[in-house]
Short mmCIF file of N, CA and C in Angstrom, two decimals:
data_model
loop_
_atom_site.label_atom_id
_atom_site.label_comp_id
_atom_site.label_asym_id
_atom_site.label_seq_id
_atom_site.Cartn_x
_atom_site.Cartn_y
_atom_site.Cartn_z
N MET N 1 -22.45 -21.27 46.40
CA MET N 1 -21.09 -21.95 46.21
C MET N 1 -20.47 -21.07 44.55
N VAL N 2 -19.31 -20.47 45.03
CA VAL N 2 -19.10 -19.67 43.97
C VAL N 2 -17.88 -20.80 42.81
N THR N 3 -17.95 -20.91 41.52
CA THR N 3 -17.30 -22.05 40.82
C THR N 3 -15.97 -21.20 40.30
N GLN N 4 -14.85 -21.56 40.65
CA GLN N 4 -13.62 -20.94 40.36
C GLN N 4 -13.71 -21.44 38.37
N PRO N 5 -13.08 -20.35 38.04
CA PRO N 5 -12.69 -20.89 36.59
C PRO N 5 -11.37 -21.81 36.59
N ARG N 6 -11.81 -22.59 35.40
CA ARG N 6 -10.85 -23.83 35.46
C ARG N 6 -9.65 -22.59 34.64
N PRO N 7 -8.18 -23.51 35.04
CA PRO N 7 -7.32 -23.47 35.02
C PRO N 7 -6.77 -23.45 33.14
N SER N 8 -6.32 -22.54 32.83
CA SER N 8 -5.90 -22.36 31.41
C SER N 8 -5.15 -24.00 30.93
N SER N 9 -4.45 -24.68 31.86
CA SER N 9 -3.82 -25.71 31.82
C SER N 9 -5.06 -26.93 31.42
N GLN N 10 -6.28 -26.32 32.08
CA GLN N 10 -7.65 -27.65 31.72
C GLN N 10 -8.20 -27.10 30.22
N ILE N 11 -7.75 -26.06 29.80
CA ILE N 11 -8.59 -26.24 28.60
C ILE N 11 -8.12 -26.96 27.77
N PRO N 12 -8.77 -27.52 26.78
CA PRO N 12 -8.67 -28.07 25.56
C PRO N 12 -7.74 -26.83 24.83
N TRP N 13 -6.34 -27.32 24.10
CA TRP N 13 -5.40 -26.51 23.61
C TRP N 13 -5.93 -25.97 22.20
N GLU N 14 -6.88 -26.63 21.46
CA GLU N 14 -7.67 -25.54 20.30
C GLU N 14 -8.65 -24.63 20.75
N ILE N 15 -9.38 -24.94 21.69
CA ILE N 15 -9.81 -23.70 22.40
C ILE N 15 -9.54 -22.78 22.66
N SER N 16 -8.21 -22.70 24.01
CA SER N 16 -7.46 -21.35 23.89
C SER N 16 -6.79 -21.44 23.01
N GLN N 17 -6.16 -21.80 22.03
CA GLN N 17 -5.65 -21.11 20.93
C GLN N 17 -6.71 -20.13 20.14
N GLU N 18 -7.88 -21.08 19.70
CA GLU N 18 -8.70 -19.91 18.78
C GLU N 18 -8.87 -18.92 19.83
N SER N 19 -9.13 -19.34 20.68
CA SER N 19 -10.07 -17.83 21.77
C SER N 19 -8.71 -16.61 21.88
N ASP N 20 -7.54 -17.06 21.74
CA ASP N 20 -6.50 -16.27 21.80
C ASP N 20 -6.44 -15.60 20.54
N GLU N 21 -6.43 -16.18 19.61
CA GLU N 21 -6.87 -15.46 18.31
C GLU N 21 -7.66 -14.56 17.76
N LEU N 22 -8.70 -14.77 18.20
CA LEU N 22 -9.92 -13.79 18.03
C LEU N 22 -9.35 -13.08 19.45
N ARG N 23 -8.90 -13.16 20.12
CA ARG N 23 -8.50 -11.77 21.44
C ARG N 23 -7.57 -11.06 20.61
N ARG N 24 -6.96 -11.13 19.85
CA ARG N 24 -5.57 -10.40 19.28
C ARG N 24 -6.65 -9.91 18.37
N ALA N 25 -7.57 -10.76 17.48
CA ALA N 25 -7.91 -9.86 16.65
C ALA N 25 -9.19 -8.36 17.08
N GLY N 26 -9.36 -8.52 18.34
CA GLY N 26 -10.16 -7.41 18.74
C GLY N 26 -11.52 -8.32 19.07
N LEU N 27 -11.68 -9.31 19.04
CA LEU N 27 -12.96 -9.98 18.60
C LEU N 27 -13.03 -11.31 20.03
N LYS N 28 -14.46 -10.98 20.50
CA LYS N 28 -14.78 -11.93 21.64
C LYS N 28 -14.95 -13.22 21.23
N ALA N 29 -14.27 -14.32 21.85
CA ALA N 29 -14.37 -15.49 21.70
C ALA N 29 -16.11 -16.14 21.75
N THR N 30 -17.06 -15.55 20.74
CA THR N 30 -18.15 -16.10 21.25
C THR N 30 -18.72 -17.74 20.57
N LEU N 31 -19.58 -18.28 21.11
CA LEU N 31 -19.46 -19.68 20.16
C LEU N 31 -19.82 -19.99 18.94
N PRO N 32 -20.26 -18.96 17.97
CA PRO N 32 -20.28 -19.11 16.98
C PRO N 32 -19.05 -18.86 15.81
N ARG N 33 -18.69 -17.78 16.83
CA ARG N 33 -17.08 -17.79 16.13
C ARG N 33 -16.45 -18.32 16.11
N LEU N 34 -15.83 -19.13 17.17
CA LEU N 34 -15.38 -20.43 17.95
C LEU N 34 -15.44 -21.66 16.68
N LYS N 35 -16.65 -21.78 16.46
CA LYS N 35 -17.15 -22.77 15.64
C LYS N 35 -16.93 -22.73 14.10
N ILE N 36 -17.08 -21.53 13.55
CA ILE N 36 -16.72 -21.41 12.18
C ILE N 36 -15.30 -21.17 12.05
N LEU N 37 -14.62 -20.59 12.97
CA LEU N 37 -13.09 -20.85 13.10
C LEU N 37 -12.44 -22.01 13.04
N ARG N 38 -13.40 -23.11 13.97
CA ARG N 38 -12.71 -24.43 13.82
C ARG N 38 -13.14 -24.98 12.70
N ILE N 39 -14.19 -24.94 11.74
CA ILE N 39 -14.77 -25.23 10.52
C ILE N 39 -13.24 -25.01 9.10
N LEU N 40 -12.74 -23.51 9.42
CA LEU N 40 -12.01 -22.99 8.45
C LEU N 40 -10.37 -23.58 9.02
N ALA N 41 -10.22 -23.80 10.03
CA ALA N 41 -9.25 -24.55 10.46
C ALA N 41 -8.87 -25.97 10.48
N GLY N 42 -10.04 -26.73 10.14
CA GLY N 42 -9.84 -28.37 9.89
C GLY N 42 -8.91 -28.43 8.98
N ARG N 43 -8.92 -29.73 8.85
CA ARG N 43 -8.49 -30.70 8.36
C ARG N 43 -8.07 -30.25 6.89
N GLU N 44 -9.22 -30.05 6.26
CA GLU N 44 -9.12 -29.81 4.43
C GLU N 44 -8.61 -28.64 4.52
N ARG N 45 -8.62 -27.59 5.12
CA ARG N 45 -8.33 -26.18 4.89
C ARG N 45 -8.66 -25.99 3.54
N ALA N 46 -9.60 -26.03 3.06
CA ALA N 46 -10.67 -25.59 2.42
C ALA N 46 -10.67 -24.10 1.99
N HIS N 47 -10.86 -23.76 0.41
CA HIS N 47 -12.04 -22.54 0.34
C HIS N 47 -13.26 -22.75 0.52
N LEU N 48 -13.94 -21.97 1.41
CA LEU N 48 -15.25 -22.31 1.57
C LEU N 48 -16.07 -20.77 1.55
N SER N 49 -17.29 -21.40 1.01
CA SER N 49 -18.01 -20.35 1.15
C SER N 49 -18.85 -19.75 2.48
N ALA N 50 -19.46 -19.11 2.41
CA ALA N 50 -20.58 -18.75 3.66
C ALA N 50 -21.80 -19.53 3.59
N GLU N 51 -22.07 -20.73 2.43
CA GLU N 51 -23.09 -21.40 2.57
C GLU N 51 -22.78 -22.52 2.72
N GLU N 52 -21.48 -23.04 2.61
CA GLU N 52 -20.85 -24.22 2.97
C GLU N 52 -20.20 -24.28 3.93
N VAL N 53 -19.78 -23.26 4.84
CA VAL N 53 -19.62 -22.90 6.57
C VAL N 53 -21.10 -23.33 6.79
N TYR N 54 -22.07 -22.67 6.59
CA TYR N 54 -23.52 -22.92 6.89
C TYR N 54 -23.65 -24.25 6.98
N GLN N 55 -23.73 -24.92 5.45
CA GLN N 55 -24.15 -26.36 5.84
C GLN N 55 -23.45 -27.28 6.64
N ARG N 56 -21.96 -26.62 6.75
CA ARG N 56 -21.46 -27.97 7.83
C ARG N 56 -21.71 -27.41 8.68
N LEU N 57 -21.86 -26.38 9.14
CA LEU N 57 -22.65 -26.43 10.82
C LEU N 57 -23.87 -26.95 11.20
N HIS N 58 -24.47 -27.01 10.23
CA HIS N 58 -25.46 -27.54 10.19
C HIS N 58 -25.95 -29.41 10.37
N GLU N 59 -24.91 -29.62 9.12
CA GLU N 59 -24.64 -30.83 9.67
C GLU N 59 -23.83 -31.55 10.89
N SER N 60 -23.30 -30.80 11.78
CA SER N 60 -22.57 -30.76 12.91
C SER N 60 -24.08 -30.89 13.82
N GLY N 61 -25.18 -30.30 13.40
CA GLY N 61 -25.81 -30.42 14.81
C GLY N 61 -26.42 -28.99 15.31
N ASP N 62 -25.03 -27.22 14.92
CA ASP N 62 -25.01 -26.45 15.13
C ASP N 62 -25.86 -25.88 14.62
N ASP N 63 -27.22 -24.81 15.46
CA ASP N 63 -27.89 -24.07 15.11
C ASP N 63 -27.06 -22.62 14.99
N ILE N 64 -26.94 -22.43 13.78
CA ILE N 64 -26.11 -20.88 13.82
C ILE N 64 -26.87 -20.69 12.38
N GLY N 65 -27.35 -19.51 12.40
CA GLY N 65 -28.12 -19.07 11.32
C GLY N 65 -27.03 -18.28 10.00
N LEU N 66 -27.81 -18.42 8.72
CA LEU N 66 -26.57 -18.05 7.58
C LEU N 66 -26.21 -16.70 7.79
N ALA N 67 -27.13 -15.58 8.08
CA ALA N 67 -26.71 -14.55 8.50
C ALA N 67 -25.39 -14.54 9.53
N THR N 68 -25.75 -15.17 10.49
CA THR N 68 -24.65 -15.15 11.24
C THR N 68 -23.32 -15.39 10.72
N VAL N 69 -23.18 -16.61 10.13
CA VAL N 69 -22.28 -17.03 9.17
C VAL N 69 -21.43 -15.65 8.71
N TYR N 70 -22.07 -15.43 7.63
CA TYR N 70 -21.59 -14.31 6.70
C TYR N 70 -21.02 -12.98 7.71
N ARG N 71 -21.87 -12.45 8.91
CA ARG N 71 -21.28 -11.67 9.59
C ARG N 71 -20.04 -11.71 10.31
N VAL N 72 -19.84 -13.19 10.91
CA VAL N 72 -18.77 -13.87 11.17
C VAL N 72 -17.76 -13.66 10.25
N LEU N 73 -17.89 -14.15 8.86
CA LEU N 73 -17.02 -14.35 7.97
C LEU N 73 -16.09 -12.83 7.55
N THR N 74 -17.07 -11.76 7.56
CA THR N 74 -17.10 -10.70 7.32
C THR N 74 -15.63 -9.94 8.63
N GLN N 75 -16.59 -10.07 9.51
CA GLN N 75 -15.57 -9.70 10.61
C GLN N 75 -14.38 -10.15 10.90
N PHE N 76 -14.15 -11.65 10.67
CA PHE N 76 -13.04 -12.13 10.37
C PHE N 76 -12.22 -11.59 9.31
N ALA N 77 -12.71 -11.38 8.16
CA ALA N 77 -11.88 -10.92 6.96
C ALA N 77 -11.25 -9.52 7.11
N GLU N 78 -12.19 -8.63 8.17
CA GLU N 78 -12.18 -7.42 8.84
C GLU N 78 -10.82 -7.32 9.44
N ALA N 79 -10.72 -8.81 10.43
CA ALA N 79 -9.69 -8.71 10.97
C ALA N 79 -8.47 -9.04 10.88
N GLY N 80 -8.18 -9.68 9.47
CA GLY N 80 -7.17 -10.58 8.69
C GLY N 80 -7.26 -11.83 9.18
N ILE N 81 -8.27 -12.52 10.03
CA ILE N 81 -8.33 -13.99 9.93
C ILE N 81 -8.22 -14.90 9.10
N VAL N 82 -8.94 -14.36 8.45
CA VAL N 82 -9.45 -15.48 7.35
C VAL N 82 -9.55 -14.47 5.61
N ILE N 83 -8.61 -14.76 4.48
CA ILE N 83 -8.93 -13.82 3.50
C ILE N 83 -9.89 -14.04 2.57
N ARG N 84 -10.33 -13.08 2.02
CA ARG N 84 -11.91 -13.70 1.45
C ARG N 84 -11.30 -13.80 -0.51
N HIS N 85 -11.71 -14.41 -1.11
CA HIS N 85 -11.16 -14.44 -2.59
C HIS N 85 -13.00 -14.59 -3.53
N ASN N 86 -12.50 -14.21 -4.64
CA ASN N 86 -13.69 -14.01 -5.75
C ASN N 86 -12.98 -14.68 -6.76
N PHE N 87 -12.90 -16.29 -6.97
CA PHE N 87 -12.74 -16.95 -8.27
C PHE N 87 -13.65 -16.69 -9.23
N ASP N 88 -14.61 -16.31 -9.01
CA ASP N 88 -15.24 -16.69 -10.10
C ASP N 88 -16.48 -15.54 -9.51
N SER N 89 -17.57 -14.79 -10.11
CA SER N 89 -18.54 -13.76 -10.24
C SER N 89 -19.38 -13.96 -8.66
N ASP N 90 -19.55 -15.46 -9.19
CA ASP N 90 -20.76 -15.84 -8.72
C ASP N 90 -20.92 -16.07 -7.22
N ARG N 91 -19.52 -16.26 -6.65
CA ARG N 91 -19.43 -16.05 -5.19
C ARG N 91 -18.30 -16.14 -4.07
N ALA N 92 -18.00 -15.80 -3.33
CA ALA N 92 -16.93 -15.44 -2.54
C ALA N 92 -16.53 -16.73 -1.33
N VAL N 93 -15.21 -17.06 -1.21
CA VAL N 93 -15.00 -17.95 -0.60
C VAL N 93 -14.15 -17.71 0.27
N PHE N 94 -13.79 -18.47 1.42
CA PHE N 94 -12.70 -17.81 2.38
C PHE N 94 -12.29 -18.91 3.08
N GLU N 95 -10.72 -18.66 3.30
CA GLU N 95 -9.96 -19.46 3.72
C GLU N 95 -9.11 -19.02 4.94
N LEU N 96 -8.40 -19.35 5.54
CA LEU N 96 -8.18 -18.92 7.34
C LEU N 96 -6.80 -18.28 6.65
N ASN N 97 -6.44 -17.20 7.53
CA ASN N 97 -5.09 -16.86 6.64
C ASN N 97 -4.14 -16.71 7.54
N SER N 98 -3.12 -18.27 7.27
CA SER N 98 -2.03 -18.46 7.44
C SER N 98 -0.91 -17.97 7.75
N GLY N 99 -0.92 -16.54 7.09
CA GLY N 99 0.06 -15.42 6.99
C GLY N 99 1.28 -15.83 5.95
N ILE N 100 1.28 -16.92 5.28
CA ILE N 100 2.38 -17.02 4.39
C ILE N 100 1.74 -17.19 2.95
N HIS N 101 2.42 -16.36 2.13
CA HIS N 101 1.63 -15.72 0.76
C HIS N 101 1.84 -17.56 -0.31
N HIS N 102 0.64 -17.51 -0.82
CA HIS N 102 0.55 -18.53 -1.83
C HIS N 102 -0.12 -17.89 -2.82
N ASP N 103 -0.74 -18.97 -4.02
CA ASP N 103 -1.04 -18.49 -5.14
C ASP N 103 -1.96 -19.64 -5.40
N HIS N 104 -3.19 -19.31 -6.48
CA HIS N 104 -4.16 -20.48 -6.50
C HIS N 104 -4.04 -21.03 -7.83
N LEU N 105 -4.57 -21.83 -8.19
CA LEU N 105 -5.27 -22.75 -9.37
C LEU N 105 -6.74 -23.00 -9.31
N VAL N 106 -7.51 -22.49 -10.25
CA VAL N 106 -8.92 -22.91 -10.13
C VAL N 106 -9.37 -23.71 -11.41
N CYS N 107 -10.11 -24.41 -11.01
CA CYS N 107 -10.43 -25.41 -11.85
C CYS N 107 -12.09 -24.83 -12.74
N VAL N 108 -12.04 -24.49 -14.03
CA VAL N 108 -13.41 -24.01 -14.06
C VAL N 108 -14.83 -24.41 -14.30
N ASP N 109 -14.48 -25.85 -14.12
CA ASP N 109 -15.30 -26.92 -14.27
C ASP N 109 -16.07 -27.37 -13.11
N CYS N 110 -15.10 -27.69 -12.19
CA CYS N 110 -15.51 -28.23 -11.06
C CYS N 110 -15.36 -27.47 -9.76
N GLY N 111 -14.49 -26.07 -9.57
CA GLY N 111 -14.26 -25.29 -9.11
C GLY N 111 -13.27 -25.67 -7.94
N ARG N 112 -12.42 -26.67 -7.92
CA ARG N 112 -11.84 -27.27 -7.01
C ARG N 112 -10.54 -26.31 -7.31
N VAL N 113 -10.27 -25.45 -5.90
CA VAL N 113 -8.92 -24.70 -6.17
C VAL N 113 -7.75 -25.33 -5.13
N GLU N 114 -6.85 -24.99 -5.80
CA GLU N 114 -5.91 -25.61 -5.53
C GLU N 114 -4.57 -24.60 -4.82
N GLU N 115 -3.55 -24.55 -3.60
CA GLU N 115 -2.56 -23.87 -3.29
C GLU N 115 -1.41 -24.03 -4.21
N PHE N 116 -0.67 -22.93 -4.66
CA PHE N 116 0.79 -23.14 -4.89
C PHE N 116 1.72 -22.02 -4.42
N LYS N 117 3.23 -22.62 -4.66
CA LYS N 117 3.98 -21.80 -3.93
C LYS N 117 5.16 -21.74 -4.74
N ASP N 118 5.66 -20.23 -5.56
CA ASP N 118 6.60 -20.38 -6.67
C ASP N 118 7.68 -19.30 -6.66
N ARG N 119 8.80 -19.70 -6.06
CA ARG N 119 9.96 -18.71 -6.04
C ARG N 119 9.97 -17.96 -6.81
N MET N 120 10.40 -18.85 -8.17
CA MET N 120 10.37 -17.66 -9.73
C MET N 120 9.41 -17.19 -10.43
N ILE N 121 8.26 -17.34 -9.60
CA ILE N 121 7.23 -16.24 -10.27
C ILE N 121 7.04 -15.25 -9.52
N GLU N 122 7.36 -15.81 -8.09
CA GLU N 122 7.66 -14.47 -7.20
C GLU N 122 8.62 -13.43 -7.20
N ARG N 123 9.09 -14.10 -7.89
CA ARG N 123 10.70 -12.98 -8.18
C ARG N 123 10.66 -12.32 -9.28
N ARG N 124 10.07 -12.94 -10.10
CA ARG N 124 9.56 -12.33 -11.66
C ARG N 124 8.59 -11.48 -11.57
N GLN N 125 7.54 -11.41 -10.68
CA GLN N 125 6.54 -10.31 -9.92
C GLN N 125 7.55 -9.38 -9.54
N ALA N 126 8.11 -9.43 -8.82
CA ALA N 126 8.37 -8.47 -7.66
C ALA N 126 9.58 -7.27 -9.09
N ASP N 127 9.91 -8.10 -9.56
CA ASP N 127 10.92 -7.33 -10.90
C ASP N 127 10.05 -6.59 -11.62
N VAL N 128 9.08 -7.15 -12.17
CA VAL N 128 8.14 -6.53 -13.29
C VAL N 128 7.99 -5.09 -12.58
N ALA N 129 7.27 -5.52 -11.14
CA ALA N 129 6.97 -3.81 -10.27
C ALA N 129 7.71 -3.27 -9.90
N ALA N 130 9.45 -3.72 -9.93
CA ALA N 130 10.48 -2.55 -9.63
C ALA N 130 11.14 -2.04 -11.02
N VAL N 131 11.06 -2.71 -12.23
CA VAL N 131 11.12 -2.28 -13.89
C VAL N 131 10.13 -0.97 -13.79
N SER N 132 9.08 -0.97 -13.53
CA SER N 132 7.96 -0.02 -14.08
C SER N 132 8.00 0.74 -12.17
N GLY N 133 8.87 1.35 -11.66
CA GLY N 133 8.80 1.70 -10.50
C GLY N 133 8.08 1.48 -9.11
N TYR N 134 7.12 0.54 -9.40
CA TYR N 134 6.27 0.22 -8.21
C TYR N 134 7.03 -0.73 -6.79
N GLU N 135 6.70 0.22 -5.63
CA GLU N 135 6.62 -0.78 -4.82
C GLU N 135 5.95 -1.87 -4.30
N LEU N 136 6.36 -3.07 -4.39
CA LEU N 136 4.94 -4.15 -4.00
C LEU N 136 4.64 -4.47 -3.09
N ILE N 137 3.40 -4.05 -2.63
CA ILE N 137 3.02 -4.55 -1.37
C ILE N 137 1.85 -5.47 -1.37
N SER N 138 1.61 -5.39 -2.19
CA SER N 138 0.66 -7.26 -2.09
C SER N 138 0.41 -7.69 -3.63
N HIS N 139 -0.19 -8.82 -3.95
CA HIS N 139 -0.65 -8.94 -5.11
C HIS N 139 -0.78 -10.69 -5.33
N SER N 140 -1.71 -10.88 -6.12
CA SER N 140 -2.76 -11.99 -6.50
C SER N 140 -2.75 -12.62 -7.61
N LEU N 141 -1.95 -14.02 -7.24
CA LEU N 141 -2.49 -14.83 -8.84
C LEU N 141 -3.26 -15.92 -8.66
N ILE N 142 -4.11 -15.54 -9.77
CA ILE N 142 -4.98 -16.98 -10.37
C ILE N 142 -4.91 -17.94 -11.50
N LEU N 143 -4.79 -18.96 -11.41
CA LEU N 143 -4.57 -19.20 -12.52
C LEU N 143 -6.03 -20.79 -12.80
N TYR N 144 -6.33 -20.14 -13.89
CA TYR N 144 -7.22 -20.86 -14.19
C TYR N 144 -7.23 -21.94 -15.35
N GLY N 145 -7.97 -22.95 -15.24
CA GLY N 145 -7.76 -24.17 -15.76
C GLY N 145 -8.52 -25.36 -15.67
N ARG N 146 -8.71 -26.56 -15.98
CA ARG N 146 -9.62 -27.80 -15.98
C ARG N 146 -8.44 -29.04 -15.15
N CYS N 147 -8.83 -29.09 -14.00
CA CYS N 147 -7.80 -29.88 -12.61
C CYS N 147 -8.02 -31.34 -13.78
N PRO N 148 -6.99 -32.05 -13.13
CA PRO N 148 -6.85 -33.00 -13.91
C PRO N 148 -7.59 -34.38 -14.17
N GLU N 149 -9.21 -34.16 -13.10
CA GLU N 149 -10.07 -35.50 -13.14
C GLU N 149 -11.15 -34.66 -14.17
N CYS N 150 -11.08 -33.19 -14.34
CA CYS N 150 -12.13 -32.65 -15.17
C CYS N 150 -11.26 -32.50 -16.70
N ALA N 151 -10.04 -32.44 -16.71
CA ALA N 151 -9.49 -32.40 -17.87
C ALA N 151 -9.72 -33.73 -19.02
N ARG N 152 -9.93 -35.16 -17.69
CA ARG N 152 -10.14 -36.23 -18.28
C ARG N 152 -11.59 -36.64 -19.22
N ALA N 153 -12.49 -35.94 -18.25
CA ALA N 153 -13.61 -35.91 -18.59
C ALA N 153 -13.93 -35.59 -19.99
N PRO N 154 -14.74 -36.01 -20.51
CA PRO N 154 -15.41 -35.88 -22.04
C PRO N 154 -15.55 -34.41 -22.03
N LYS N 155 -15.24 -33.81 -22.97
CA LYS N 155 -15.70 -32.20 -23.28
C LYS N 155 -16.71 -31.99 -23.38
N MET N 156 -17.48 -31.13 -23.29
CA MET N 156 -18.82 -30.90 -23.43
C MET N 156 -18.88 -29.90 -25.12
N LYS N 157 -19.87 -29.79 -25.68
CA LYS N 157 -19.78 -29.42 -27.10
C LYS N 157 -19.84 -27.70 -26.35
N GLY N 158 -18.79 -26.80 -27.21
CA GLY N 158 -19.07 -25.70 -27.07
C GLY N 158 -18.49 -24.99 -25.17
N SER N 159 -17.94 -25.55 -24.49
CA SER N 159 -16.97 -25.65 -23.47
C SER N 159 -15.86 -24.72 -23.80
N VAL N 160 -16.00 -23.17 -23.03
CA VAL N 160 -14.74 -22.40 -23.40
C VAL N 160 -14.01 -21.85 -22.19
N LEU N 161 -12.51 -21.72 -22.21
CA LEU N 161 -11.88 -22.07 -21.04
C LEU N 161 -11.86 -20.32 -20.67
#
């Protein structure tokens, strides 16, 4: 007996959409890629390190190795599915590429990352580039400081921003 493929209308929307996203990027829709993509596309939309993605996979019972997570995240970055950031020198973090430009606030104490958009900042950066004769292609703005929770916590002696 030959099993017929299920019509796309019976495939859950998320799986179908994720598979399409991978195919458009020239990648096969393998189970590890789909699972990693789902974690990055989760409700939190966090900036996660490879180790954090691996930990979430492990917590959900998925047997995907750390080397596979690194390899898939690198493939995703090369394909433009994710954006790789190095907010501190210790590790890279990845976020799903939404196609919408934004900048980041990073807490120097706890590592919390928040995204923000500001039209005036964007306009000013374009003006600076234009005055210098540059054609602005891309940019990254990262502001470092203390998040509200860390700012309220008692400061340790000798801490430096």
